[in-house]
mmCIF file of C-alpha atoms and ligand atoms in Angstrom:
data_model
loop_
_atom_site.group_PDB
_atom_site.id
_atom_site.type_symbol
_atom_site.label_atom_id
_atom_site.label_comp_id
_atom_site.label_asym_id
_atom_site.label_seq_id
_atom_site.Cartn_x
_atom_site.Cartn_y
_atom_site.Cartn_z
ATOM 1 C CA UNK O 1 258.204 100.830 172.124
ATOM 2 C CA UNK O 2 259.653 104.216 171.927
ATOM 3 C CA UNK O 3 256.689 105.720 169.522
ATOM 4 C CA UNK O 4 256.076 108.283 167.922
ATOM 5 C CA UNK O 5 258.662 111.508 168.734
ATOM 6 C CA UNK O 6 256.667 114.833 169.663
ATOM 7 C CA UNK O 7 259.390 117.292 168.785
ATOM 8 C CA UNK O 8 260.469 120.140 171.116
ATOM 9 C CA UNK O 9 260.553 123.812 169.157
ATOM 10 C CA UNK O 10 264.036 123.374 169.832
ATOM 11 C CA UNK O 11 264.546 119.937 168.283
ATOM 12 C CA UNK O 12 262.113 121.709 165.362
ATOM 13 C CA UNK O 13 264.384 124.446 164.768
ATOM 14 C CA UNK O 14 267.655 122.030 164.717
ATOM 15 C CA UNK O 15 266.109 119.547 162.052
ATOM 16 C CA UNK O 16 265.153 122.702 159.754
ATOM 17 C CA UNK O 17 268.426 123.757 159.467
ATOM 18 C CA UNK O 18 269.445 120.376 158.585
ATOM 19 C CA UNK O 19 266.792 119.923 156.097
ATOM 20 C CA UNK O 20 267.255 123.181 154.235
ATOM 21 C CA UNK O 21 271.100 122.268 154.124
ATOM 22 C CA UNK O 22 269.910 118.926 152.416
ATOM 23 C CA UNK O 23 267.541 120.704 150.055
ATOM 24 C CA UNK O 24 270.165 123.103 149.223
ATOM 25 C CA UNK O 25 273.182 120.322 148.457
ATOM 26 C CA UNK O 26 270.688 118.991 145.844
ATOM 27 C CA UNK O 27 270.691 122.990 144.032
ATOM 28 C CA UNK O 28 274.469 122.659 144.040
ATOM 29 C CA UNK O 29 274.751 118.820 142.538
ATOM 30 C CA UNK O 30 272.397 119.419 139.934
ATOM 31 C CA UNK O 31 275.235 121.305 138.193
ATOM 32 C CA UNK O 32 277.046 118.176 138.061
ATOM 33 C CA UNK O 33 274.296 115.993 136.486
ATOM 34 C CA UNK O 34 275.216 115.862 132.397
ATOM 35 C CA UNK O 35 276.573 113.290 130.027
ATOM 36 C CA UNK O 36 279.771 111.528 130.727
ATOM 37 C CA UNK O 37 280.071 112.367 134.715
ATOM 38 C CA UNK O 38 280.084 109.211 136.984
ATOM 39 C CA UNK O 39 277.915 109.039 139.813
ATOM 40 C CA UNK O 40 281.139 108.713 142.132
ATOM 41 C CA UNK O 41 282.467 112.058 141.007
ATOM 42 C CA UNK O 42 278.803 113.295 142.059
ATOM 43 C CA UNK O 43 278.782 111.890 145.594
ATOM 44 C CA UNK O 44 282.403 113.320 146.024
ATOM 45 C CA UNK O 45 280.813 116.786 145.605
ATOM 46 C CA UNK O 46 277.813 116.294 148.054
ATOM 47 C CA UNK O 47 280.524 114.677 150.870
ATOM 48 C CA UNK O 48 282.337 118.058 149.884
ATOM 49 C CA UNK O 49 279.453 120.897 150.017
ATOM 50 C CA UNK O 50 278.116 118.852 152.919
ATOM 51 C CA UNK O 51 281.395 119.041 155.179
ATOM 52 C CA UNK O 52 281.858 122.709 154.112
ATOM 53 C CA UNK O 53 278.317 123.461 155.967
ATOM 54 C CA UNK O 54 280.041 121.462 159.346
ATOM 55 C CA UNK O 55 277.524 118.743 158.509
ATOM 56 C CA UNK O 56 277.955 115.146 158.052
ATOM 57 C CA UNK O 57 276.257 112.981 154.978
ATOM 58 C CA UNK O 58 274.213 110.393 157.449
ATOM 59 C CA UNK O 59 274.558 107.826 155.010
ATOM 60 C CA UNK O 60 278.133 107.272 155.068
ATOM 61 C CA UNK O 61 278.758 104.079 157.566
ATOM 62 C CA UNK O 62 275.110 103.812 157.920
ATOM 63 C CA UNK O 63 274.949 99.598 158.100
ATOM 64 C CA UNK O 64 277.521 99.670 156.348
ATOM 65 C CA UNK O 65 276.243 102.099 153.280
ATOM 66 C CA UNK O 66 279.752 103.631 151.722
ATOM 67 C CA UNK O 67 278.498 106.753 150.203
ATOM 68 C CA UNK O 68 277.383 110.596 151.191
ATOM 69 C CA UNK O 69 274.856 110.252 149.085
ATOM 70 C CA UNK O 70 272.439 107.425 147.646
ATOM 71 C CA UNK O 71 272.069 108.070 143.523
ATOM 72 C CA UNK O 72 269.564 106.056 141.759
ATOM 73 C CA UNK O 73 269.693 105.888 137.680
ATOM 74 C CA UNK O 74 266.311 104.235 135.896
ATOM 75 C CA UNK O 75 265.470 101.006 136.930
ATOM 76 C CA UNK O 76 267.296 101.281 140.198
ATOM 77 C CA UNK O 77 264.214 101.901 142.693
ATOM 78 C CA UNK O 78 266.715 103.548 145.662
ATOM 79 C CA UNK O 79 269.603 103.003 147.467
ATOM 80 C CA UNK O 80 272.075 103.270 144.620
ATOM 81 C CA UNK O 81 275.967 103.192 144.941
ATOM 82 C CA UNK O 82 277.645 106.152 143.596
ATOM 83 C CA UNK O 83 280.403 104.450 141.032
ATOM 84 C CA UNK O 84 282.813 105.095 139.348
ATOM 85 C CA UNK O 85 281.745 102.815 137.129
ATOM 86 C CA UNK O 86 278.290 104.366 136.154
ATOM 87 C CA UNK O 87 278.706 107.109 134.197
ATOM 88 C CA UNK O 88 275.416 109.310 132.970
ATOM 89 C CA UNK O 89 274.327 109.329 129.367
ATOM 90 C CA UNK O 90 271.521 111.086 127.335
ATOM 91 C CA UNK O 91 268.180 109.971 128.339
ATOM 92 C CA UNK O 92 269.014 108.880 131.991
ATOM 93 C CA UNK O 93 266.518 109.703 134.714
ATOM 94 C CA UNK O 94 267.919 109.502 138.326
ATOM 95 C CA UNK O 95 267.058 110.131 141.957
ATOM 96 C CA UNK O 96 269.885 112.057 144.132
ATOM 97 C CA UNK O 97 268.632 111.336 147.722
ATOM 98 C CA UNK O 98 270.706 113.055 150.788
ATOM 99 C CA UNK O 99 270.220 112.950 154.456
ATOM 100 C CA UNK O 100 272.114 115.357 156.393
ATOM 101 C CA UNK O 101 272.996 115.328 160.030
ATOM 102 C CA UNK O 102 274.107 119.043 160.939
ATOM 103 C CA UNK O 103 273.844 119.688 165.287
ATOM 104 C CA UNK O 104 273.096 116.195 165.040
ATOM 105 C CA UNK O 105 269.833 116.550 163.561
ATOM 106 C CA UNK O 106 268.617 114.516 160.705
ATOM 107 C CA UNK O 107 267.071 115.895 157.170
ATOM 108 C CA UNK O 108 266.303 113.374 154.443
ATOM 109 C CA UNK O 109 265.135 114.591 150.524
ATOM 110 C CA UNK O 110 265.156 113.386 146.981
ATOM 111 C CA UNK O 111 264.655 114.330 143.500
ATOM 112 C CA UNK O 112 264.864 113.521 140.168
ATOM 113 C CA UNK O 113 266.824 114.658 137.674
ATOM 114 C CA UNK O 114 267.375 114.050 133.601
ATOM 115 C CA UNK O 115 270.418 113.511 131.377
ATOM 116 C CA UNK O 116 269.639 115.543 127.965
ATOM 117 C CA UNK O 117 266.426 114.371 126.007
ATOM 118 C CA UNK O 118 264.458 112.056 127.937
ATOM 119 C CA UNK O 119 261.524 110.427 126.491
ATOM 120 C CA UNK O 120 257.979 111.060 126.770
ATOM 121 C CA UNK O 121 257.483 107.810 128.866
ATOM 122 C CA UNK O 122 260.067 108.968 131.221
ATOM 123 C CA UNK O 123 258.795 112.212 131.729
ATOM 124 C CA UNK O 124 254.793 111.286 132.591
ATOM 125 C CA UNK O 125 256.259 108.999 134.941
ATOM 126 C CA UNK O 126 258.308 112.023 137.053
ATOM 127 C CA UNK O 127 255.489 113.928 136.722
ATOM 128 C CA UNK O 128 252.902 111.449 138.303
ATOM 129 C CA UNK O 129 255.592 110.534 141.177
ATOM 130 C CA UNK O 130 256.228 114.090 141.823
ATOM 131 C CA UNK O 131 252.263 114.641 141.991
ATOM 132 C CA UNK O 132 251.693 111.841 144.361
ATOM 133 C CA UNK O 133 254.468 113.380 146.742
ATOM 134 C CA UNK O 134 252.358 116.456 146.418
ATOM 135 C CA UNK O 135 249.101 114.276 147.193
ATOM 136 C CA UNK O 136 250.638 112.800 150.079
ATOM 137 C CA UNK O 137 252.079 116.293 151.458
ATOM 138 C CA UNK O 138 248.059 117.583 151.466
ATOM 139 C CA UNK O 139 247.136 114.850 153.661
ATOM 140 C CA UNK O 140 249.357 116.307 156.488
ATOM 141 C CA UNK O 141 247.512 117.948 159.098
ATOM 142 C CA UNK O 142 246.500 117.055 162.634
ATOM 143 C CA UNK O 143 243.987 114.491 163.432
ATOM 144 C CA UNK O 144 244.487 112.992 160.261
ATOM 145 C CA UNK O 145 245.516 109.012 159.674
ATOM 146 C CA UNK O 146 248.950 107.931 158.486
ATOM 147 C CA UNK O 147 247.043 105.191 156.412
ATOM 148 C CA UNK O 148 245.958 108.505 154.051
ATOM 149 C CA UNK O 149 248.748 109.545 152.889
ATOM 150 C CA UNK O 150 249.490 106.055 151.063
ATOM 151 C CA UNK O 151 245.597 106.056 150.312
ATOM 152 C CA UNK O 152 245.780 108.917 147.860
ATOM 153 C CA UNK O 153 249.068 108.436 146.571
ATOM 154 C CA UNK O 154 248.145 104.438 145.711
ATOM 155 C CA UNK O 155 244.779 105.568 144.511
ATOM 156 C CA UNK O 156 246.293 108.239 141.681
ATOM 157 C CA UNK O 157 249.512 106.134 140.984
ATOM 158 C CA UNK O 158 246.946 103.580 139.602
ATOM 159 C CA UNK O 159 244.748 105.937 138.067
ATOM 160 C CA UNK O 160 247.880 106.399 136.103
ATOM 161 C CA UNK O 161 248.586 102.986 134.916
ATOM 162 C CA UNK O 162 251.820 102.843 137.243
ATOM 163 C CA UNK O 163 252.551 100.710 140.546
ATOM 164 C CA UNK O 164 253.910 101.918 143.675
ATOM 165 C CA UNK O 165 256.555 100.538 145.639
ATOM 166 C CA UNK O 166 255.531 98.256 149.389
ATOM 167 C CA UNK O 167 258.870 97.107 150.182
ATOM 168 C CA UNK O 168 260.591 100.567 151.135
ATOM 169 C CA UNK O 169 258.547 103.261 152.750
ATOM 170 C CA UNK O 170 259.020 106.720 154.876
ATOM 171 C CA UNK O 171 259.462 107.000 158.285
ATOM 172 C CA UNK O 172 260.001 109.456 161.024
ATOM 173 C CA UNK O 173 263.150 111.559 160.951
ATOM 174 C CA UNK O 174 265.099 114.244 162.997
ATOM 175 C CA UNK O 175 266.257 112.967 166.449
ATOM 176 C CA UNK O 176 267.281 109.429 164.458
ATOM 177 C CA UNK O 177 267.552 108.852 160.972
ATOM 178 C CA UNK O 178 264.757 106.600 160.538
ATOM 179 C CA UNK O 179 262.541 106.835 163.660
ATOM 180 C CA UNK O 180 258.544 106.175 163.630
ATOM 181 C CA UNK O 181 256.152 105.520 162.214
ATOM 182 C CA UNK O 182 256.680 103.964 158.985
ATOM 183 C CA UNK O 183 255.263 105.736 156.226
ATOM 184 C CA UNK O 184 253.681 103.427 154.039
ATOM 185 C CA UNK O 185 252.957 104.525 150.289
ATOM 186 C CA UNK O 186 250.036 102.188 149.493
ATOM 187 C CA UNK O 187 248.557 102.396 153.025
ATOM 188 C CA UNK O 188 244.203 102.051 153.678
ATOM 189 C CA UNK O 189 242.105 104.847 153.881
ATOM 190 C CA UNK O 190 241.744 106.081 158.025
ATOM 191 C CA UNK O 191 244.329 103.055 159.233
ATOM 192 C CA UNK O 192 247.367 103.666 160.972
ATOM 193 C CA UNK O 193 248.279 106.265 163.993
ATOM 194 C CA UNK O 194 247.089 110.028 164.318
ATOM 195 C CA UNK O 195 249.040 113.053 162.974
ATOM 196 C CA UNK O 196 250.090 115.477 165.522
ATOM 197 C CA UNK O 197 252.061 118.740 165.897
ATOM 198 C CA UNK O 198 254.981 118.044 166.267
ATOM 199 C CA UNK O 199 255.839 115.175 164.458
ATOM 200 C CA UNK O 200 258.234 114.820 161.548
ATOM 201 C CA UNK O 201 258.621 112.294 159.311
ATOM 202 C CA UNK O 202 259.399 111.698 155.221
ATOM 203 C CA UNK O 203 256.745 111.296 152.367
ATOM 204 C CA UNK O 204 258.760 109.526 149.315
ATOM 205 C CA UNK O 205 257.097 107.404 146.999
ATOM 206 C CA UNK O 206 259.048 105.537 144.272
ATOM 207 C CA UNK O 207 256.741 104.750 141.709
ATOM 208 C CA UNK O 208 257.305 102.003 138.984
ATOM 209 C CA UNK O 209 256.393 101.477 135.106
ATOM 210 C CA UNK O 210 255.576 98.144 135.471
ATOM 211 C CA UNK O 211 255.495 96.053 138.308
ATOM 212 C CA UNK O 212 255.462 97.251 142.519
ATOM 213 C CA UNK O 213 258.225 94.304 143.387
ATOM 214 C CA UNK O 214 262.003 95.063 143.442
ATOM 215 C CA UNK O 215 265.048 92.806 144.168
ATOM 216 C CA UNK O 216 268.177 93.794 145.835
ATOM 217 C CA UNK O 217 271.398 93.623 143.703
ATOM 218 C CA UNK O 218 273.210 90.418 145.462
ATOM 219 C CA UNK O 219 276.941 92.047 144.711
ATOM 220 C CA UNK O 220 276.367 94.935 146.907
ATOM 221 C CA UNK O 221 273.431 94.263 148.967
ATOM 222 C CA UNK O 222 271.779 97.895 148.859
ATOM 223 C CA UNK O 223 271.280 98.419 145.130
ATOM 224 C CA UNK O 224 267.320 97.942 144.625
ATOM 225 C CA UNK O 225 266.071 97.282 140.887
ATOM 226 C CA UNK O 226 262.725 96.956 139.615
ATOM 227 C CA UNK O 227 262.241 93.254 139.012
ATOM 228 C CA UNK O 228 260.992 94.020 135.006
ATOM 229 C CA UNK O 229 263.962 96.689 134.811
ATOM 230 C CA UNK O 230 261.292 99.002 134.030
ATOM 231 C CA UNK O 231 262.037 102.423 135.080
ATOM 232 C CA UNK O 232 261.122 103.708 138.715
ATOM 233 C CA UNK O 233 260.872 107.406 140.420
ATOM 234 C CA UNK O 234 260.902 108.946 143.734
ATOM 235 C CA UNK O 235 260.614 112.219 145.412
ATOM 236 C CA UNK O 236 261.242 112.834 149.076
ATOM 237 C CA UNK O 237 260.335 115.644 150.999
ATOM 238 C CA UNK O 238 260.664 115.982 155.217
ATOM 239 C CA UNK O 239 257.481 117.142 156.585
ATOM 240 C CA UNK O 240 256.652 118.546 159.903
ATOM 241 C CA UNK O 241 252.918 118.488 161.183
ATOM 242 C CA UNK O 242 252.000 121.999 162.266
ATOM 243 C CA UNK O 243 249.046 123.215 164.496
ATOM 244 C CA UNK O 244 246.856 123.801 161.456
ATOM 245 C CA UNK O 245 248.489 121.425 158.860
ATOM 246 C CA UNK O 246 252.375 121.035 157.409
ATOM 247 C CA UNK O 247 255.281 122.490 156.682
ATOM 248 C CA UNK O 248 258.083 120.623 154.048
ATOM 249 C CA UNK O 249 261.076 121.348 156.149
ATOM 250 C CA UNK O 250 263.477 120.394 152.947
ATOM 251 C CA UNK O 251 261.518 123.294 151.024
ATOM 252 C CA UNK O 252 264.006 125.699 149.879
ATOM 253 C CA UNK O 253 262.281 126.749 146.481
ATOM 254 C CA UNK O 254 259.199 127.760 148.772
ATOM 255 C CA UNK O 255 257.083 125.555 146.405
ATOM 256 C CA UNK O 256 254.656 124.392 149.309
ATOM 257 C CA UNK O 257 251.809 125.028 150.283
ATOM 258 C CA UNK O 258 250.156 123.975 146.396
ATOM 259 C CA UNK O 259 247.759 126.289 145.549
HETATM 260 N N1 LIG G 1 267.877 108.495 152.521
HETATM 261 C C1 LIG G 1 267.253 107.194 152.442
HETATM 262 C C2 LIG G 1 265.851 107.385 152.947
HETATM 263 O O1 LIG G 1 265.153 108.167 152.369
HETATM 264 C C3 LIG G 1 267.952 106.175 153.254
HETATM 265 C C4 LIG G 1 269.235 105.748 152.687
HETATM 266 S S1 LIG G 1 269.924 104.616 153.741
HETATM 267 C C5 LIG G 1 271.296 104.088 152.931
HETATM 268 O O2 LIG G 1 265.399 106.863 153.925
HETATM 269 F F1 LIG G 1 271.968 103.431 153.799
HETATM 270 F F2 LIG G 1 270.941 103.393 151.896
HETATM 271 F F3 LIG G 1 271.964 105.132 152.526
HETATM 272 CO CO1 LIG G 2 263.936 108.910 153.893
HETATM 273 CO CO1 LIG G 3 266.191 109.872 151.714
#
């Protein structure tokens, strides 16, 4: 019963650096991302750019996970295995999701990216998931209930005709890699614990075309499908609660605040 980590300005300044170095080794891989690379020769890069910044990719060894960086190609929900064997092609859609650990501080983010054309299908559904990051980010401010953030971004996932992922959520980050609370994405309206300054913790939603439930790929035991094989997105950002709201530690395009 540890709860909930109030970080120090100290701790705060430690897990910036580490998020902006995670935000940043997703500028540099998107070079990488075209037709005919394989999601191995990907990783190798991120292991690379990460190292060269005296940081360490947190997912290597985690339980066991064997890769720097966790890529995730259509109907794969998260936790995908760079291979050697999946090479990109035109019309792929894929989440590149890094956690770094530089000081030994923790920063977690994820985007998507697109192989050539992608269709119009594809496109709305990165577009809703990104907006239901952004939905989830606004809820961030002191006083406010966890339970709100997976209010909104359940309520305009829906809206949209798509379902959002239960079975993997966001948590707390910095100290550990996955601390509390859990972050659920489909949470109730004014449930869950308070939001105070001080805390950090991940927003990422994976949001599916069809339906919420996924099953874990029995060969490797991390790969996590949608159970139609309908295509799935996520976004992941690492927020810290501020005195007056947030701040999205892993914002290096200086996107946030929306207004
Ligand atoms: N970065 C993922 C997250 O957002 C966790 C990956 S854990 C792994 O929480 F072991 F699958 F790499
Ligand atoms: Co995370
Ligand atoms: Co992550």
């Amino acid at each position: 019963m540890g709860g909930i980590i109030i970080k120090t300005p100290e701790q705060i300044e430690g897990i910036r650096k580490s998020c902006r170095l995670a935000a940043q080794t997703l500028d540099y891989a998107a070079q990488f991302v075209k037709t005919g690379v394989t999601t191995e020769f990907i990783d190798n890069k991120i292991e690379e750019f990460v190292r060269e910044h005296k940081a360490i990719p947190a997912t290597k060894g985690y339980n066991g996970y064997p890769k720097s960086s966790c890529i995730s190609l259509n109907e794969v929900v998260c936790h995908g295995i760079p291979s050697t064997k999946t090479v990109l092609k035109d019309g792929d859609i894929l989440n590149i999701d890094i956690t770094t650990i530089l000081d030994g501080f923790y920063g977690d983010t994820s985007r998507m990216f697109t192989v050539g054309e992608i269709n119009n299908g594809a496109k709305n559904l990165i577009d809703v998931t990104r907006h239901c990051l952004d939905l989830g980010i606004q809820q961030v401010k002191p006083g406010n209930y966890f339970g709100n953030i997976g209010f909104v971004i359940s309520r305009y996932a829906k809206a949209k005709g798509y379902s959002v992922v239960y079975e993997f959520c966001g948590h707390g980050v910095g100290v550990e890699f996955h601390e509390e609370p859990q972050v659920d994405h489909t949470s109730r309206r004014n449930k869950g614990p308070k939001m105070k300054p001080g805390m950090i913790f991940t927003i990422e939603p994976m949001i599916n075309q069809g339906r919420a439930s996924t099953s874990i790929d029995k060969s490797d035991g991390w790969t996590a499908r949608t159970v139609d094989n309908k295509l799935s997105a996520q976004f992941e950002h690492t927020i810290l609660v501020t005195q007056t709201g947030f701040e999205v530690l892993t914002d290096v395009h200086n996107e946030y605040p929306i207004t």
